[in-house]
GROMACS .gro file of C-alpha atoms in nm:
model
  232
    1MET     CA    1   3.379   1.498   1.890
    2ARG     CA    2   3.470   1.830   2.019
    3LYS     CA    3   3.371   1.901   2.371
    4GLY     CA    4   3.036   2.086   2.392
    5THR     CA    5   2.923   1.960   2.057
    6GLU     CA    6   2.822   1.607   2.171
    7ILE     CA    7   2.458   1.508   1.996
    8LYS     CA    8   2.249   1.434   2.306
    9THR     CA    9   1.878   1.272   2.197
   10LYS     CA   10   1.567   1.124   2.339
   11ILE     CA   11   1.343   0.960   2.129
   12HIS     CA   12   0.943   1.024   2.141
   13SER     CA   13   0.713   0.814   1.942
   14PRO     CA   14   0.399   0.834   2.093
   15PHE     CA   15   0.160   0.818   1.817
   16SER     CA   16   0.200   0.440   1.698
   17PRO     CA   17  -0.099   0.225   1.772
   18LEU     CA   18   0.039  -0.092   1.985
   19LEU     CA   19   0.046  -0.415   1.781
   20MET     CA   20   0.112  -0.667   2.068
   21GLU     CA   21   0.269  -1.028   1.992
   22TYR     CA   22   0.193  -1.343   2.210
   23THR     CA   23   0.292  -1.693   2.204
   24MET     CA   24  -0.006  -1.935   2.261
   25PRO     CA   25   0.087  -2.238   2.431
   26GLN     CA   26   0.083  -2.563   2.233
   27HIS     CA   27  -0.226  -2.725   2.394
   28TYR     CA   28  -0.430  -2.443   2.305
   29VAL     CA   29  -0.314  -2.454   1.930
   30ASP     CA   30  -0.383  -2.849   1.963
   31LYS     CA   31  -0.725  -2.781   2.125
   32LEU     CA   32  -0.854  -2.513   1.877
   33ASN     CA   33  -0.689  -2.751   1.569
   34THR     CA   34  -0.883  -3.042   1.709
   35TYR     CA   35  -1.193  -2.840   1.689
   36GLY     CA   36  -1.132  -2.696   1.346
   37ASP     CA   37  -1.090  -3.028   1.233
   38ARG     CA   38  -1.399  -3.149   1.370
   39VAL     CA   39  -1.602  -2.889   1.224
   40TYR     CA   40  -1.473  -2.911   0.899
   41ALA     CA   41  -1.561  -3.264   0.865
   42ASP     CA   42  -1.895  -3.202   0.982
   43GLU     CA   43  -2.116  -3.096   0.695
   44ILE     CA   44  -2.413  -3.003   0.909
   45LYS     CA   45  -2.205  -2.816   1.172
   46SER     CA   46  -1.984  -2.648   0.925
   47LYS     CA   47  -2.296  -2.501   0.739
   48ASN     CA   48  -2.439  -2.396   1.058
   49LEU     CA   49  -2.130  -2.213   1.167
   50ASP     CA   50  -2.048  -2.051   0.862
   51SER     CA   51  -1.961  -1.687   0.874
   52SER     CA   52  -1.830  -1.626   0.543
   53SER     CA   53  -2.160  -1.384   0.468
   54THR     CA   54  -2.066  -1.171   0.760
   55LEU     CA   55  -1.688  -1.177   0.711
   56VAL     CA   56  -1.491  -0.986   0.395
   57GLY     CA   57  -1.258  -1.264   0.346
   58ASN     CA   58  -1.263  -1.424   0.005
   59VAL     CA   59  -1.133  -1.741   0.148
   60LYS     CA   60  -1.259  -2.134   0.158
   61GLN     CA   61  -1.405  -2.155   0.497
   62GLU     CA   62  -1.490  -1.907   0.783
   63HIS     CA   63  -1.642  -2.087   1.111
   64ALA     CA   64  -1.773  -1.906   1.400
   65ILE     CA   65  -1.628  -2.064   1.730
   66GLU     CA   66  -1.884  -2.176   1.969
   67ASP     CA   67  -1.858  -2.036   2.337
   68HIS     CA   68  -1.778  -2.360   2.473
   69ILE     CA   69  -1.461  -2.371   2.313
   70TRP     CA   70  -1.347  -2.068   2.491
   71HIS     CA   71  -1.464  -2.188   2.832
   72GLU     CA   72  -1.358  -2.561   2.839
   73LYS     CA   73  -1.049  -2.657   3.046
   74ILE     CA   74  -0.826  -2.882   2.923
   75ASN     CA   75  -0.738  -3.020   3.260
   76GLU     CA   76  -0.792  -2.866   3.606
   77ASP     CA   77  -0.449  -2.716   3.613
   78THR     CA   78  -0.493  -2.527   3.282
   79PRO     CA   79  -0.671  -2.193   3.264
   80SER     CA   80  -0.958  -2.189   2.974
   81TYR     CA   81  -0.872  -2.001   2.640
   82PHE     CA   82  -1.117  -1.741   2.761
   83GLN     CA   83  -0.883  -1.686   3.088
   84TRP     CA   84  -0.557  -1.714   2.907
   85VAL     CA   85  -0.690  -1.442   2.659
   86GLY     CA   86  -0.813  -1.251   2.926
   87GLY     CA   87  -0.443  -1.219   3.072
   88CYS     CA   88  -0.320  -1.142   2.736
   89VAL     CA   89  -0.578  -0.838   2.752
   90SER     CA   90  -0.471  -0.709   3.100
   91LEU     CA   91  -0.120  -0.714   3.006
   92TYR     CA   92  -0.190  -0.538   2.661
   93ILE     CA   93  -0.377  -0.245   2.869
   94GLN     CA   94  -0.085  -0.245   3.132
   95THR     CA   95   0.145  -0.200   2.874
   96ILE     CA   96  -0.063   0.087   2.736
   97ILE     CA   97  -0.067   0.269   3.070
   98LYS     CA   98   0.315   0.213   3.110
   99ARG     CA   99   0.368   0.369   2.742
  100ASN     CA  100   0.132   0.673   2.823
  101LYS     CA  101   0.191   0.737   3.187
  102TYR     CA  102   0.520   0.628   3.312
  103SER     CA  103   0.728   0.803   3.019
  104GLN     CA  104   0.885   1.119   3.150
  105ASP     CA  105   0.746   1.472   3.134
  106GLU     CA  106   0.938   1.748   2.991
  107HIS     CA  107   1.140   1.803   3.320
  108GLY     CA  108   1.246   1.435   3.316
  109GLU     CA  109   0.996   1.327   3.595
  110SER     CA  110   0.779   1.040   3.583
  111VAL     CA  111   0.414   1.101   3.516
  112PRO     CA  112   0.211   0.947   3.809
  113ALA     CA  113  -0.076   0.706   3.711
  114ASN     CA  114  -0.422   0.775   3.846
  115GLU     CA  115  -0.601   0.540   4.104
  116THR     CA  116  -0.792   0.359   3.805
  117GLU     CA  117  -0.462   0.291   3.630
  118LYS     CA  118  -0.299   0.163   3.945
  119GLN     CA  119  -0.558  -0.079   4.002
  120ILE     CA  120  -0.528  -0.189   3.650
  121MET     CA  121  -0.172  -0.238   3.705
  122LYS     CA  122  -0.228  -0.446   4.022
  123GLN     CA  123  -0.531  -0.650   3.906
  124GLY     CA  124  -0.553  -0.643   3.531
  125ILE     CA  125  -0.916  -0.590   3.375
  126LYS     CA  126  -1.249  -0.654   3.550
  127THR     CA  127  -1.434  -0.829   3.263
  128LEU     CA  128  -1.382  -0.940   2.917
  129LYS     CA  129  -1.633  -1.023   2.647
  130VAL     CA  130  -1.599  -1.197   2.317
  131LEU     CA  131  -1.818  -1.025   2.076
  132LYS     CA  132  -1.711  -1.238   1.787
  133SER     CA  133  -1.455  -1.544   1.708
  134TRP     CA  134  -1.360  -1.741   1.408
  135ILE     CA  135  -1.150  -1.977   1.256
  136VAL     CA  136  -1.027  -1.950   0.900
  137ASN     CA  137  -0.902  -2.220   0.620
  138SER     CA  138  -0.753  -2.055   0.348
  139VAL     CA  139  -0.623  -2.222   0.035
  140ALA     CA  140  -0.390  -2.117  -0.244
  141GLY     CA  141  -0.568  -1.781  -0.404
  142ASP     CA  142  -0.768  -1.685  -0.082
  143PHE     CA  143  -0.697  -1.353   0.061
  144ASN     CA  144  -0.846  -1.072   0.298
  145PRO     CA  145  -0.890  -0.719   0.135
  146THR     CA  146  -0.781  -0.451   0.376
  147HIS     CA  147  -1.056  -0.412   0.662
  148HIS     CA  148  -1.087  -0.354   1.041
  149HIS     CA  149  -1.271  -0.535   1.304
  150ILE     CA  150  -1.522  -0.406   1.571
  151GLY     CA  151  -1.476  -0.382   1.953
  152GLY     CA  152  -1.227  -0.263   2.170
  153LEU     CA  153  -0.909  -0.516   2.066
  154SER     CA  154  -0.886  -0.758   1.812
  155ALA     CA  155  -0.656  -1.045   1.736
  156ALA     CA  156  -0.510  -1.245   1.458
  157GLY     CA  157  -0.322  -1.594   1.530
  158TRP     CA  158  -0.198  -1.889   1.334
  159LEU     CA  159  -0.286  -2.271   1.370
  160ILE     CA  160  -0.181  -2.433   1.068
  161MET     CA  161   0.068  -2.298   0.805
  162PRO     CA  162   0.160  -2.430   0.451
  163GLU     CA  163   0.485  -2.544   0.389
  164SER     CA  164   0.553  -2.334   0.117
  165ILE     CA  165   0.510  -2.015   0.358
  166VAL     CA  166   0.697  -2.171   0.628
  167ASN     CA  167   1.004  -2.235   0.422
  168ASN     CA  168   1.010  -1.917   0.211
  169GLN     CA  169   0.923  -2.112  -0.123
  170GLU     CA  170   0.674  -1.843  -0.203
  171ARG     CA  171   0.667  -1.485  -0.359
  172GLU     CA  172   0.769  -1.214  -0.068
  173TYR     CA  173   0.460  -1.133   0.157
  174ALA     CA  174   0.263  -1.430  -0.006
  175GLY     CA  175   0.026  -1.550   0.288
  176TRP     CA  176   0.168  -1.281   0.514
  177ILE     CA  177  -0.069  -1.010   0.693
  178GLU     CA  178  -0.009  -0.669   0.697
  179PHE     CA  179  -0.099  -0.387   0.892
  180MET     CA  180  -0.130  -0.018   0.809
  181TYR     CA  181  -0.174   0.291   0.976
  182GLY     CA  182  -0.152   0.668   0.898
  183GLU     CA  183  -0.047   0.829   0.551
  184SER     CA  184   0.230   0.721   0.328
  185LEU     CA  185   0.442   1.008   0.385
  186SER     CA  186   0.820   1.062   0.362
  187LEU     CA  187   1.038   0.936   0.674
  188LEU     CA  188   0.708   0.736   0.769
  189ASN     CA  189   0.634   0.350   0.723
  190ASN     CA  190   0.285   0.340   0.740
  191LYS     CA  191   0.298  -0.047   0.663
  192HIS     CA  192   0.408  -0.347   0.887
  193PRO     CA  193   0.410  -0.668   0.709
  194ILE     CA  194   0.429  -0.985   0.921
  195LYS     CA  195   0.511  -1.343   0.855
  196PRO     CA  196   0.267  -1.564   1.004
  197GLN     CA  197   0.406  -1.869   1.241
  198VAL     CA  198   0.206  -2.131   1.417
  199GLY     CA  199   0.161  -2.044   1.773
  200GLN     CA  200   0.163  -1.653   1.729
  201LEU     CA  201  -0.138  -1.421   1.838
  202PHE     CA  202  -0.136  -1.053   1.760
  203LEU     CA  203  -0.364  -0.802   1.966
  204PHE     CA  204  -0.420  -0.479   1.829
  205PRO     CA  205  -0.674  -0.177   1.841
  206SER     CA  206  -0.993  -0.292   1.662
  207TRP     CA  207  -0.974  -0.002   1.407
  208LEU     CA  208  -0.638  -0.087   1.288
  209GLN     CA  209  -0.666  -0.169   0.917
  210HIS     CA  210  -0.487  -0.469   0.778
  211THR     CA  211  -0.476  -0.710   0.495
  212VAL     CA  212  -0.385  -1.096   0.413
  213TYR     CA  213  -0.187  -1.164   0.105
  214PRO     CA  214  -0.293  -1.437  -0.116
  215PHE     CA  215  -0.032  -1.739  -0.147
  216ARG     CA  216   0.010  -2.016  -0.416
  217GLY     CA  217   0.138  -2.352  -0.253
  218SER     CA  218  -0.048  -2.625  -0.151
  219GLY     CA  219  -0.225  -2.692   0.210
  220THR     CA  220  -0.416  -2.480   0.447
  221ARG     CA  221  -0.344  -2.168   0.612
  222ARG     CA  222  -0.547  -2.192   0.951
  223SER     CA  223  -0.577  -1.894   1.153
  224ILE     CA  224  -0.805  -1.754   1.449
  225SER     CA  225  -0.958  -1.426   1.492
  226PHE     CA  226  -1.152  -1.266   1.745
  227ASN     CA  227  -1.288  -0.930   1.879
  228VAL     CA  228  -1.332  -0.838   2.228
  229ASP     CA  229  -1.445  -0.545   2.466
  230PHE     CA  230  -1.349  -0.528   2.830
  231THR     CA  231  -1.416  -0.306   3.158
  232VAL     CA  232  -1.146  -0.188   3.371
   0.00000   0.00000   0.00000
């Protein structure tokens, strides 16, 4: 390229909501599955914890998660699931601050963080409140229509996945979750489909629209979802 005509560029993409992926340690996946199996096998508990009337999903089972499951420790050396999720939320908010405040201004200089933001970067969030949490057991034909949640942040994660989804034996997007943001316009992709995997957990703003597509294979697709608020 001729000298003086080089293409110089810097990418700015400030408008996208943050969709942050985590990997749940296996002991949390095992604990939640043990709990889900126990609720499923107990007809009375299953009925008492049934949340299908308050959720939008057209699925086989949706059970609320009892508070003690959040706070029980597997052993003395392992944080509770509540503590682990609190760390995830802190990291999410810290990442937002880095993206929004530590970027460069029009002069190429870093935008300084204020005192509150500095405190969050150092110590994380102050408090976490679980507004609602549930485990969903889906079978062939079940789906979740486009919807959003309540609270500050929400999560979607997976505990069991049918082999037909794992081994790509389904039609495209079957059993997948898809997030949507903004309008469908030229040069703008407003949909983000994700093939779920056991142990994945995504945090996102509660207002972010998403849907879950049905699948046809045998087996159960088990997921966990929750809504949280926090203070900083």
